[in-house]
Coordinates of C-alpha atoms in Angstrom, one line a residue:
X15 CA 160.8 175.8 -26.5
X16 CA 160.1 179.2 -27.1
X17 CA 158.4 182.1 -25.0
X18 CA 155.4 183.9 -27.1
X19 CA 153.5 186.8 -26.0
X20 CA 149.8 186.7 -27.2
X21 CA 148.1 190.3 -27.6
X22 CA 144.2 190.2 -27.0
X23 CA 142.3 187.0 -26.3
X24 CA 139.8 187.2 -29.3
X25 CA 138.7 183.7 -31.6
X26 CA 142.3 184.2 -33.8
X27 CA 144.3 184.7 -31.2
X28 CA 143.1 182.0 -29.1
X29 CA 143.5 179.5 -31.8
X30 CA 147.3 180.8 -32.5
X31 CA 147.9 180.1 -28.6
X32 CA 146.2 176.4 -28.6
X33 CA 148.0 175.5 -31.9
X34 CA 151.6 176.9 -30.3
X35 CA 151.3 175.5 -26.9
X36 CA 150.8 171.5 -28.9
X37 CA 153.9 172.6 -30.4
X38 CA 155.7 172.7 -27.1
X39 CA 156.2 176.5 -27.2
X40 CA 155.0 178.5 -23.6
X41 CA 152.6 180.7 -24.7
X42 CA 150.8 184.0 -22.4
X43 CA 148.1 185.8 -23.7
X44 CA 147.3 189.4 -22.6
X45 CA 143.8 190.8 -22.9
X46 CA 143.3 194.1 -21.8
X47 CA 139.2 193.3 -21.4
X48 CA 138.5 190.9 -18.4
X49 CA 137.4 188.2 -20.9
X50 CA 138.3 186.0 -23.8
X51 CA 136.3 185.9 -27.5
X52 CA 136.9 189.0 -28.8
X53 CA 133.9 189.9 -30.6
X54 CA 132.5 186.6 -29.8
X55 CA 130.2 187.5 -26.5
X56 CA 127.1 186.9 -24.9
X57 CA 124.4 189.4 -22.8
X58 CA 122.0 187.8 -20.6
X59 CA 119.3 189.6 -18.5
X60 CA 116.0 188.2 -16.8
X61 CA 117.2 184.9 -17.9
X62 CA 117.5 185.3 -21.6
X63 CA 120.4 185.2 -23.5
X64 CA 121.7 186.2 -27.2
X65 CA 124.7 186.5 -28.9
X66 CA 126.1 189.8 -29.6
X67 CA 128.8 188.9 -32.1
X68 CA 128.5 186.5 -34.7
X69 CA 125.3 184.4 -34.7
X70 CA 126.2 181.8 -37.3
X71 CA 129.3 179.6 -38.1
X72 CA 129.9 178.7 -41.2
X73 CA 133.0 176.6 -42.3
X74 CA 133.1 174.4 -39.1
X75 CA 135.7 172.4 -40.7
X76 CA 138.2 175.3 -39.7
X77 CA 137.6 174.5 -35.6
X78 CA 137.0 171.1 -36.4
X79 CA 140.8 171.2 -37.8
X80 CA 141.9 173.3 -34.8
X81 CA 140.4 170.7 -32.0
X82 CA 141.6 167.6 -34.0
X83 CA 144.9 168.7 -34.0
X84 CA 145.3 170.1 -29.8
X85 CA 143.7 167.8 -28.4
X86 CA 141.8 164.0 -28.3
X87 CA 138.5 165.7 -27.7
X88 CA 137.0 166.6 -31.0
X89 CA 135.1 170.0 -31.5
X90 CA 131.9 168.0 -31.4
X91 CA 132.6 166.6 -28.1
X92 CA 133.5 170.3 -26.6
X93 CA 130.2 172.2 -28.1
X94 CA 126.7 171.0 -30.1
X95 CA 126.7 172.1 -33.6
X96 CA 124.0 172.1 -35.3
X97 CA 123.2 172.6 -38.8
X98 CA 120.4 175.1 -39.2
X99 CA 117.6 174.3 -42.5
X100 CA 116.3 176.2 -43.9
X101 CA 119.8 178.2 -44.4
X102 CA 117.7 181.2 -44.4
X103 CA 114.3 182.9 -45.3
X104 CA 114.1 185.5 -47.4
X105 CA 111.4 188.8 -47.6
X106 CA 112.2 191.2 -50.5
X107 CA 111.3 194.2 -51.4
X108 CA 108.3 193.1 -53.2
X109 CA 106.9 190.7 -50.3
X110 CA 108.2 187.8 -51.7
X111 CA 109.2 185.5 -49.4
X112 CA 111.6 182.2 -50.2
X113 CA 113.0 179.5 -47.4
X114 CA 116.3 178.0 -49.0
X115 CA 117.6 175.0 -48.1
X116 CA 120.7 174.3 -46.3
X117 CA 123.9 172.8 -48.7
X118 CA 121.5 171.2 -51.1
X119 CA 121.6 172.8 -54.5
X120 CA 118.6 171.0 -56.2
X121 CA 116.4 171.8 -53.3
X122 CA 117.6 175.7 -53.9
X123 CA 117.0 175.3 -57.2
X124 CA 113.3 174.2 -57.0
X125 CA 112.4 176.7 -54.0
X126 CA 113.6 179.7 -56.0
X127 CA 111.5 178.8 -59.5
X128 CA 108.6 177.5 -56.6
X129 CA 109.1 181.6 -55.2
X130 CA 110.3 183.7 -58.0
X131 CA 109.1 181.7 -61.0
X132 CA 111.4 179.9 -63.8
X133 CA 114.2 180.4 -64.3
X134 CA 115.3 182.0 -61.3
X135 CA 116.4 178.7 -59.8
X136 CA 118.3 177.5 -62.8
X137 CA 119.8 181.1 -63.2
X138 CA 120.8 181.3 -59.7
X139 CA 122.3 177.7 -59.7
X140 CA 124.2 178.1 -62.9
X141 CA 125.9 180.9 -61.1
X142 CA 126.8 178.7 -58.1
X143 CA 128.7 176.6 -60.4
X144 CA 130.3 179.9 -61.5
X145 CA 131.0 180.7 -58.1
X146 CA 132.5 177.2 -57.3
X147 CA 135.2 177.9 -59.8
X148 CA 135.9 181.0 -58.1
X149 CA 136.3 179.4 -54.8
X150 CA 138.6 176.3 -56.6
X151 CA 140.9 179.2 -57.5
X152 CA 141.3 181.3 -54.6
X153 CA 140.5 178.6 -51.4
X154 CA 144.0 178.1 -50.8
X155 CA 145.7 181.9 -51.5
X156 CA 143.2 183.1 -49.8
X157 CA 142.4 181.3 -46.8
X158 CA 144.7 178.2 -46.1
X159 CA 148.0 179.9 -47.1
X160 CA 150.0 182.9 -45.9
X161 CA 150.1 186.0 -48.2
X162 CA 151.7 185.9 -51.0
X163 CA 155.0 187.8 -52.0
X164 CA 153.6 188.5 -54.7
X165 CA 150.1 189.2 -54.1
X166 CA 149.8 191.5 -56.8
X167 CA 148.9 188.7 -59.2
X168 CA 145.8 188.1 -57.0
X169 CA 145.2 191.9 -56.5
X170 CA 145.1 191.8 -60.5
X171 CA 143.3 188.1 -61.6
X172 CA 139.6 188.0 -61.4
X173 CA 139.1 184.7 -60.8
X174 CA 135.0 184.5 -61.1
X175 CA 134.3 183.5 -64.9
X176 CA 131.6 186.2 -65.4
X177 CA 129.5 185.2 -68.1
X178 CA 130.0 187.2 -71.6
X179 CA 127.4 189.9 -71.6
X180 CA 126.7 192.6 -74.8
X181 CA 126.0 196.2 -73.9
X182 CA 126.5 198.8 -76.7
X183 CA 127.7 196.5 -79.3
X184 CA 130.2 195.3 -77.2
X185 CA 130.8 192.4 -75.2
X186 CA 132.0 192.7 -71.5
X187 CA 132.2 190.3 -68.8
X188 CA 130.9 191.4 -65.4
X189 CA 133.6 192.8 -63.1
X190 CA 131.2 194.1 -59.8
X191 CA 128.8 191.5 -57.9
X192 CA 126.4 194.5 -58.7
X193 CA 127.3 193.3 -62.6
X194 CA 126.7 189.9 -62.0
X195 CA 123.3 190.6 -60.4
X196 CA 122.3 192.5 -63.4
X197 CA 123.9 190.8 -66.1
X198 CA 123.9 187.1 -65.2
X199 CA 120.8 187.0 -62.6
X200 CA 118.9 189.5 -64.0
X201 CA 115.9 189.4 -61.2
X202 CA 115.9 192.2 -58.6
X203 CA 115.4 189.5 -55.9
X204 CA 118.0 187.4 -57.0
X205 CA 120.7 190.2 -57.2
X206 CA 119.5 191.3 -53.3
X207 CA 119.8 187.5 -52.7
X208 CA 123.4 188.0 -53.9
X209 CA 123.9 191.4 -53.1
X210 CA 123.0 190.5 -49.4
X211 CA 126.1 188.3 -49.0
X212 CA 128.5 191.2 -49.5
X213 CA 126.5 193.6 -47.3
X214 CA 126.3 191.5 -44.4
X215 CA 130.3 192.1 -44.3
X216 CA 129.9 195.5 -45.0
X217 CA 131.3 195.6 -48.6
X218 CA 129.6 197.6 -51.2
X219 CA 128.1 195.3 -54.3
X220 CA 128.9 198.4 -56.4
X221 CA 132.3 197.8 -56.3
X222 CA 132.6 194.6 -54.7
X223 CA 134.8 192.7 -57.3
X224 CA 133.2 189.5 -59.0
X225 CA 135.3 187.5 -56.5
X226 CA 132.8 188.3 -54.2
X227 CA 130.5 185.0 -55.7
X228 CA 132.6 183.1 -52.8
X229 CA 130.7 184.4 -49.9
X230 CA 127.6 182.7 -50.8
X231 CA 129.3 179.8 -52.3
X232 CA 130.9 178.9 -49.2
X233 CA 127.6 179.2 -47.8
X234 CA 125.8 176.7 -49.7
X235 CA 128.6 174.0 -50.1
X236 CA 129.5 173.9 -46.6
X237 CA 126.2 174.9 -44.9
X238 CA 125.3 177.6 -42.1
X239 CA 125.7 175.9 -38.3
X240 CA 124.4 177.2 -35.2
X241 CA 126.2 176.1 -31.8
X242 CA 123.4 175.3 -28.9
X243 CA 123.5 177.2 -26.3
X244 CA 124.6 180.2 -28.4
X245 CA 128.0 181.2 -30.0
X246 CA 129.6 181.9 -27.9
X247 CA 130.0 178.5 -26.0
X248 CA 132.5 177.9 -29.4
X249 CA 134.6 181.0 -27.4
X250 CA 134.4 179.1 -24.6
X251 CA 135.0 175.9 -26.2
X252 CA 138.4 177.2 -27.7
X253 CA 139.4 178.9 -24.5
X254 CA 139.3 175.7 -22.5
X255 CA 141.3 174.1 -24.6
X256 CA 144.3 176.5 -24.8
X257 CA 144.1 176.2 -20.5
X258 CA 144.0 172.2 -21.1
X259 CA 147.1 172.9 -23.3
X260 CA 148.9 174.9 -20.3
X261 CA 148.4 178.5 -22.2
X262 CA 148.5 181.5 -19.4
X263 CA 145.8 183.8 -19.4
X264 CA 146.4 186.8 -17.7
X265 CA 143.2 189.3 -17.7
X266 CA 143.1 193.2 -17.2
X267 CA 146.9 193.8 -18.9
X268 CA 147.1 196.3 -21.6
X269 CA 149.6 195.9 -23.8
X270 CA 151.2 199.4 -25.0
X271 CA 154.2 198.9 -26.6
X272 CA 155.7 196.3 -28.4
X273 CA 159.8 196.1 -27.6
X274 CA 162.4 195.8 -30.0
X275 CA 165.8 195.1 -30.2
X276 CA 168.0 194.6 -32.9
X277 CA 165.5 194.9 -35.2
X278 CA 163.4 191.7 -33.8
X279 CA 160.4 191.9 -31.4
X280 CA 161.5 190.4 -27.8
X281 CA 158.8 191.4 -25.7
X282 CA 155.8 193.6 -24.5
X283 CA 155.1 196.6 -22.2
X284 CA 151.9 196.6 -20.1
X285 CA 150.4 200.0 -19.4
X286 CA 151.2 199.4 -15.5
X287 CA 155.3 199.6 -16.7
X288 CA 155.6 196.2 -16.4
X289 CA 157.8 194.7 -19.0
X290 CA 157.3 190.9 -20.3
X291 CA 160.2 189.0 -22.3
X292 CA 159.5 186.8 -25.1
X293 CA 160.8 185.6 -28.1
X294 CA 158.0 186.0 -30.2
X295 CA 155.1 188.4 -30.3
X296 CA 151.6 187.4 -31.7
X297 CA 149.3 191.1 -32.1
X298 CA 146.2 192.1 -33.6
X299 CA 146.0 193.8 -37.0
X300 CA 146.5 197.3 -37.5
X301 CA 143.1 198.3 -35.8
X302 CA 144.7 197.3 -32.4
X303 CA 146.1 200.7 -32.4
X304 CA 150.0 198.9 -32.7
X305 CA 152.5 198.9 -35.5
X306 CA 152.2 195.9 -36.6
X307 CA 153.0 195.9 -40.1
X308 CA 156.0 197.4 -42.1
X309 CA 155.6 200.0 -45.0
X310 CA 154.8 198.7 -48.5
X311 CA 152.9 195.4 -47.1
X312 CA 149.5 195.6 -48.5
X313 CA 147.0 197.7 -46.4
X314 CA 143.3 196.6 -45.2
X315 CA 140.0 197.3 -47.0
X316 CA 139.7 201.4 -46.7
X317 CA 135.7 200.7 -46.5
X318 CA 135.0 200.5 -42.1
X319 CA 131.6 199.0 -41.6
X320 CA 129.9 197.9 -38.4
X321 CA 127.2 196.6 -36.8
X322 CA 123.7 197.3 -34.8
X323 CA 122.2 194.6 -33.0
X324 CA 119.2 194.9 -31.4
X325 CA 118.3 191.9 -28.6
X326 CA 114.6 191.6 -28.1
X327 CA 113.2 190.0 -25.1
X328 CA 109.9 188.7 -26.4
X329 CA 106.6 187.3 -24.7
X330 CA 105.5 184.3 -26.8
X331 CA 106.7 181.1 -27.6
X332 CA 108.6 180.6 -30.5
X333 CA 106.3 179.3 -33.8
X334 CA 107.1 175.9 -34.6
X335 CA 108.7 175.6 -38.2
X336 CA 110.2 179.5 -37.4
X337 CA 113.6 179.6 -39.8
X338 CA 116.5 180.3 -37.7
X339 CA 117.8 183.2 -40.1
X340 CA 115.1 185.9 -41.9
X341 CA 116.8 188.4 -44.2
X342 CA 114.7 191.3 -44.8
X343 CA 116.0 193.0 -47.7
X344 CA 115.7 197.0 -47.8
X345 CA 113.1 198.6 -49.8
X346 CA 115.1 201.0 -50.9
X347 CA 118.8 199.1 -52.3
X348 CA 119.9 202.1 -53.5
X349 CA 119.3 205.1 -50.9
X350 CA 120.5 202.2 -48.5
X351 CA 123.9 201.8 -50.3
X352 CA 124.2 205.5 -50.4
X353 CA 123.9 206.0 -46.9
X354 CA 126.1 203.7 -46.1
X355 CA 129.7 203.9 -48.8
X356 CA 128.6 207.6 -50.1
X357 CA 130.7 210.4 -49.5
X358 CA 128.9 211.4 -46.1
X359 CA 128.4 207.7 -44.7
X360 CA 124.8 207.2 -42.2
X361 CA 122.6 205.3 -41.1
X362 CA 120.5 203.9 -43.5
X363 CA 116.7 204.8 -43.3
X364 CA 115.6 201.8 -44.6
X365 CA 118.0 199.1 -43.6
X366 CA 118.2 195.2 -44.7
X367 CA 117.8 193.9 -41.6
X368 CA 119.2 189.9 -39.9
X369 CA 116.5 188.7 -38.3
X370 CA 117.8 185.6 -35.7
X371 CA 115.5 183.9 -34.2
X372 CA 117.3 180.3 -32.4
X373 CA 115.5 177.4 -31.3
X374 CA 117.1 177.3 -28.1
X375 CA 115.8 176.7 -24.6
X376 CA 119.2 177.8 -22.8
X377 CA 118.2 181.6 -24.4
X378 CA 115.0 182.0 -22.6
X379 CA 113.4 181.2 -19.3
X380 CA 111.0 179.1 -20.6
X381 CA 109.0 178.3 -23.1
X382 CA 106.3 181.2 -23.4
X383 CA 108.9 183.8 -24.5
X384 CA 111.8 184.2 -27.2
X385 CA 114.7 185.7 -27.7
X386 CA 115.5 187.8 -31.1
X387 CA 118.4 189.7 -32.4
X388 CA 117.7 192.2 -35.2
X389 CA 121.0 193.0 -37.0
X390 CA 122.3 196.1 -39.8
X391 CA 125.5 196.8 -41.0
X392 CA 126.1 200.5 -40.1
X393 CA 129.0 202.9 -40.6
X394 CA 132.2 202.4 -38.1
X395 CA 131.6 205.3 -35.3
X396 CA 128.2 206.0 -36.3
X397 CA 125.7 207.4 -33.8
X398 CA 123.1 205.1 -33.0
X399 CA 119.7 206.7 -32.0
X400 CA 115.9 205.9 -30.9
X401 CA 114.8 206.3 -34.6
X402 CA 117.9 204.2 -36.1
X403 CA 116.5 201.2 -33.5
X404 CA 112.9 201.5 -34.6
X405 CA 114.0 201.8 -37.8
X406 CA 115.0 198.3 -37.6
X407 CA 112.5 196.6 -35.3
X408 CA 109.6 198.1 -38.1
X409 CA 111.6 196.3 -40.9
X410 CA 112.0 193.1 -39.0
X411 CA 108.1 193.7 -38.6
X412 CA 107.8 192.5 -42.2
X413 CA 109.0 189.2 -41.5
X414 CA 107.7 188.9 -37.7
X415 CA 104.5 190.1 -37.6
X416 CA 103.1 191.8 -34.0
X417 CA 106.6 192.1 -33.6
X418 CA 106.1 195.3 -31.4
X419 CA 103.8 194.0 -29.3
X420 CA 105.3 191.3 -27.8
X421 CA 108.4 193.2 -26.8
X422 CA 109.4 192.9 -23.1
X423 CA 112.3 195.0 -23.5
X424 CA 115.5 195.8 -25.7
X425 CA 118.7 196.0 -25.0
X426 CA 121.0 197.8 -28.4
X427 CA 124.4 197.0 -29.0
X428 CA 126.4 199.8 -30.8
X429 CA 129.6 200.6 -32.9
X430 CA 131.0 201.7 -29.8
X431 CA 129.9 198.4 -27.7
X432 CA 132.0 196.9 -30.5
X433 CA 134.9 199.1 -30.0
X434 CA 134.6 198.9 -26.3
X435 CA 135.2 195.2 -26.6
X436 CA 137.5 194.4 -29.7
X437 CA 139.7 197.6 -29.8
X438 CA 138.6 198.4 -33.3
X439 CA 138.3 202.2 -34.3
X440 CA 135.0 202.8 -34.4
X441 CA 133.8 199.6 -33.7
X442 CA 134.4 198.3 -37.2
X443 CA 134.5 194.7 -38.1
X444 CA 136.9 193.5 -41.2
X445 CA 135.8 191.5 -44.1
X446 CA 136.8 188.3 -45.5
X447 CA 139.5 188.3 -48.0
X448 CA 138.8 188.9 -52.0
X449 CA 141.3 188.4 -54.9
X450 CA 141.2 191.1 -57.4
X451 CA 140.1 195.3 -56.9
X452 CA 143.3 195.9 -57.3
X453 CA 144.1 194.2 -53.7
X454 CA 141.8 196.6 -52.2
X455 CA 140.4 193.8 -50.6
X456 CA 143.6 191.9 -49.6
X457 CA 144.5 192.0 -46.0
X458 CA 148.5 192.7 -44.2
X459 CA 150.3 189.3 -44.6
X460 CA 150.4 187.5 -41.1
X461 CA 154.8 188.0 -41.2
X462 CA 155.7 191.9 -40.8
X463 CA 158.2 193.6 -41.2
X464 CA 159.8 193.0 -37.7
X465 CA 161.0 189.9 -36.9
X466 CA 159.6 187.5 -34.9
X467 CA 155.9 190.1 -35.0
X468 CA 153.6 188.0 -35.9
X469 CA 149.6 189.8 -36.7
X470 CA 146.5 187.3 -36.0
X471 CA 142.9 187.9 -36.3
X472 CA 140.7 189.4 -38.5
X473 CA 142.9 192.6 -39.6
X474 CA 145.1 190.7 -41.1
X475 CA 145.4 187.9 -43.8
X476 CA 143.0 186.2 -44.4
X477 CA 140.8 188.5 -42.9
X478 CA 137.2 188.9 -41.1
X479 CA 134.6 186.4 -39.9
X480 CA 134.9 183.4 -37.7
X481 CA 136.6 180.8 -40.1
X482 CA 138.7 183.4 -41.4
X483 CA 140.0 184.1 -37.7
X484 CA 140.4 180.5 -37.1
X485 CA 142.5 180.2 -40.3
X486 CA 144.5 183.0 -39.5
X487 CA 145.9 181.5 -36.2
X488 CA 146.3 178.2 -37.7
X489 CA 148.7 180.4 -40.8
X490 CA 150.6 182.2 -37.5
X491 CA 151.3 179.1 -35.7
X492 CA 152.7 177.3 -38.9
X493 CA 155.0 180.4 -39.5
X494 CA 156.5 180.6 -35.9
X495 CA 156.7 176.6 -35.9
X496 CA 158.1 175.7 -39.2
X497 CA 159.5 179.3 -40.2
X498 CA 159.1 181.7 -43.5
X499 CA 159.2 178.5 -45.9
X500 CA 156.0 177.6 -43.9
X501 CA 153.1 176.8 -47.0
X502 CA 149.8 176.3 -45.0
X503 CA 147.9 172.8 -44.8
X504 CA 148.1 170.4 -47.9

C-alpha cells in the first residue's frame, strides 16, 4: 500500500484517486479551490441553475468503465443520463437550418439531403465512414493507451484516408479538415458542420490535421448525453465515490512545490510550509504552473483557446420540441478564424455561437422561465466586454427569436473565471488528442521524467474534454498499479 499525493480535485484527477484507492493504495487529494470538478461547475441564482463548464458528455462509456470498476453501484445508478435527439440543430450562414439525429447515420443522411438538398447527406455520410477508419486507427494510441515512446510515428501518420482530389494537374489528398471541407464535402454548410467540431475545442480547421474527422465521429457513433440535473451532478457523482472509496479530501491547500529526492518525487509542499510525504505524486499538466514534465517529452498544442459563456435567466417556458444543442455558425468563417489564430488573436465580431437550452426542471423555478447558456471559443486571457456579450446574445438571436426580450438577467463567465477555477494561464482549456501535425497536437505522456510524478488531466495525454480526462486517470492509475510495462485496457 502505497501513499499518493493528488494535486487539484478536477474530473481526471478524481478518477485517478477512485481508481487507486480500489487498488488498496491511500490516496489524498489537495485542491487549492474549496471545491472538487475542476472546470466542471455549476452557478445558481434566483433559483436557476446552469452549467458553466462542459454542457454535454459524450463517450459515457469512459465513466461508465470508471464506476464499474470502484464500486457495485453503476454510473447510472449514481446520476440520470440522458441521451439528448436531436444531437444538435444547426443555423448557417445562409438561414439554413438542419436538426440531426442522435447516433443514427441513415436518419443524418436523410435530414441533411431533406435541408441542404442531394447529395449533401450521402457526401457527408461517405465521410463518416472515412472518419470511422480514422478513429479504428488511432482509438487506442490516442485515448486508451499511455504515449508512446515513439510517438513520432503518430506525430508523422495521417491516419484519415482523405479522398484523392486533382488541383492543377495534380492529384493530392486532403491534409487540413479545412481540405476535407472543400475537397470532399464541397458545400459551405457542410464544411461549417465539420469545421464546427474543431472550433468548439479551439483548434483552427486551417491547420487542423485531417485526423481531426474523429471529433465528429465520436459524436455520431457514440451519441451526445446530457446528465439531469446538469453536469455537474457527474462531478459530484465521481467525488462521492472516491469518499466511498476512503480517498481524503483536503480543501483550501495549495500545493507549491513538488519534493524530490534522489531523483524520485516523495512528497509535496503546501503554501502554508507544511510538508506532506508520499510515495507517489499525481499533478496537473504543465498549465498548473509545476514542472511536471522532463525536457524532450512532447510539448502541448501551442494554440490557447478559451471560452465565453453567457447564462441567461429567461421569462418563458421552454417550447416544446426545443433541441437541446443550437449551433449558430458565424457569418463571417473567415474574419472569425482570423480573429481568433491570427497573429494579433481577439474576440471575434461575429462569433459561432453554442446555444444550450436543457429540458430540465431542477434549472429553473418553475415552469414559466428557462434557463440558456450561449457559448464562443475566445482567445486564452482575452478581455471580455459589454459588446463581446451582445455580440453573442444577437447571434444566438438567429436561432431564439425575442431572445432579448425575455431576458431576466445575465450572468458572464470569462477566461479569467476559468482561470480562477482550473489554474490554467489564461483561462485556456486543452483539446483532445490528434495524430499527425507533426505532433503538434500530441499532449506530455502521463510518465515524466521524475520518478514516481505522475501528470493527469487534460494537459497531458490524452488530452482535453471530459472523456479524455476520464481516460487519462484511468492511464495514471494503471501506470502507478502495474508499472511502466502498463498497456491500457484490452
Amino acid at each position: 500500500m502505497a501513499g499518493i499525493a493528488v494535486i487539484g480535485a478536477g474530473m481526471g484527477a478524481l478518477t485517478a484517486a477512485a481508481r487507486l484507492a480500489v487498488a488498496g493504495h491511500r490516496v489524498t487529494v489537495y485542491e487549492r479551490t474549496q471545491t472538487y470538478g475542476g472546470a466542471v461547475r455549476r452557478f445558481e441564482r434566483d433559483g436557476f441553475g446552469f452549467d458553466t463548464g462542459p454542457g454535454l458528455l459524450p463517450l459515457p462509456a469512459v465513466y461508465r468503465d470508471l464506476f464499474v470498476k470502484t464500486g457495485k453501484e453503476p454510473l447510472e445508478a449514481c446520476v440520470e443520463l440522458v441521451q439528448v435527439d436531436p444531437s444538435a440543430r444547426h443555423v448557417f450562414a445562409d438561414g439554413t437550418e438542419v436538426a440531426l439525429p442522435n447516433a443514427s447515420r441513415a436518419g443524418v443522411v436523410a435530414a441533411l439531403d431533406a435541408a441542404l438538398g442531394a447529395p449533401a447527406g450521402q457526401r457527408w455520410g461517405d465521410f463518416l465512414v472515412r472518419a470511422r477508419e480514422a478513429w479504428d486507427r488511432t482509438r487506442r494510441p490516442l485515448l486508451e493507451e499511455p504515449l508512446w515512446d515513439d510517438w513520432s510515428v503518430l506525430a508523422a501518420r495521417e491516419p484519415y484516408p482523405a479522398v484523392p482530389h486533382k488541383r492543377l494537374l495534380r492529384t493530392r489528398r486532403a491534409g487540413t479538415l479545412a481540405e476535407v471541407g472543400a475537397w470532399e464535402l464541397r458545400d459551405p454548410r457542410l464544411t461549417a458542420l465539420l469545421e464546427g467540431h474543431a472550433l468548439a475545442y479551439g483548434l483552427d480547421p486551417r491547420v487542423t490535421p485531417a485526423s481531426a474527422a474523429v471529433l465528429p465521429y465520436m459524436e455520431h457513433a457514440f451519441g451526445t448525453w446530457y446528465v439531469r440535473g446538469g453536469m455537474r451532478e457527474l462531478a459530484r457523482a465521481v467525488h462521492e465515490r472516491c469518499l466511498a472509496r476512503r480517498v481524503e479530501f483536503v480543501f483550501g491547500a495549495e500545493v507549491i512545490r513538488i519534493l524530490e529526492k534522489d531523483g524520485r518525487a516523495v512528497g509535496v509542499e503546501l503554501a502554508d510550509g507544511e510538508v506532506r510525504d508520499a510515495d507517489f505524486v499525481v499533478a496537473p499538466g504543465s498549465t498548473g504552473g509545476l514542472p511536471a514534465r522532463a525536457d524532450g517529452e512532447v510539448a502541448p498544442q501551442q494554440s490557447l483557446p478559451s471560452r465565453l459563456a453567457v447564462l441567461l435567466a429567461l421569462r418563458g417556458a421552454r417550447p416544446e420540441g426545443t433541441a437541446h444543442r443550437t449551433a449558430v455558425h458565424s457569418q463571417d468563417r473567415d474574419g472569425e478564424l482570423e480573429s481568433l489564430f491570427g497573429t494579433a488573436p481577439s474576440v471575434p465580431a461575429r462569433p459561432t455561437v453554442t446555444v444550450l437550452r436543457p429540458d430540465d426542471p431542477a434549472l429553473v423555478p418553475d415552469g414559466a422561465h428557462e434557463a440558456v447558456t450561449l457559448g464562443a471559443v475566445v482567445p486564452a486571457g482575452a478581455e471580455i466586454h459589454e459588446a463581446h456579450v451582445d455580440a453573442l446574445v444577437a447571434a444566438a438571436e438567429r436561432a431564439v427569436p425575442g431572445l432579448r426580450d425575455r431576458v431576466l438577467w445575465r450572468e458572464v463567465r470569462t477566461p479569467a473565471d476559468i482561470a480562477r477555477e482550473t489554474g490554467a494561464a489564461g483561462g485556456a482549456v486543452p483539446a483532445p488528442a490528434l495524430a499527425a501535425a507533426g505532433g503538434r497536437l500530441l499532449h506530455p505522456a502521463n510518465s515524466t521524467g521524475l520518478q514516481g510524478l505522475f501528470t493527469v488531466g487534460g494537459w497531458s495525454h490524452p488530452g482535453g474534454g471530459l472523456p479524455h480526462a476520464g481516460m487519462s486517470g484511468a492511464l495514471v492509475s494503471g501506470l502507478i498499479v502495474e508499472g511502466p510495462r502498463f498497456r491500457g485496457s484490452q
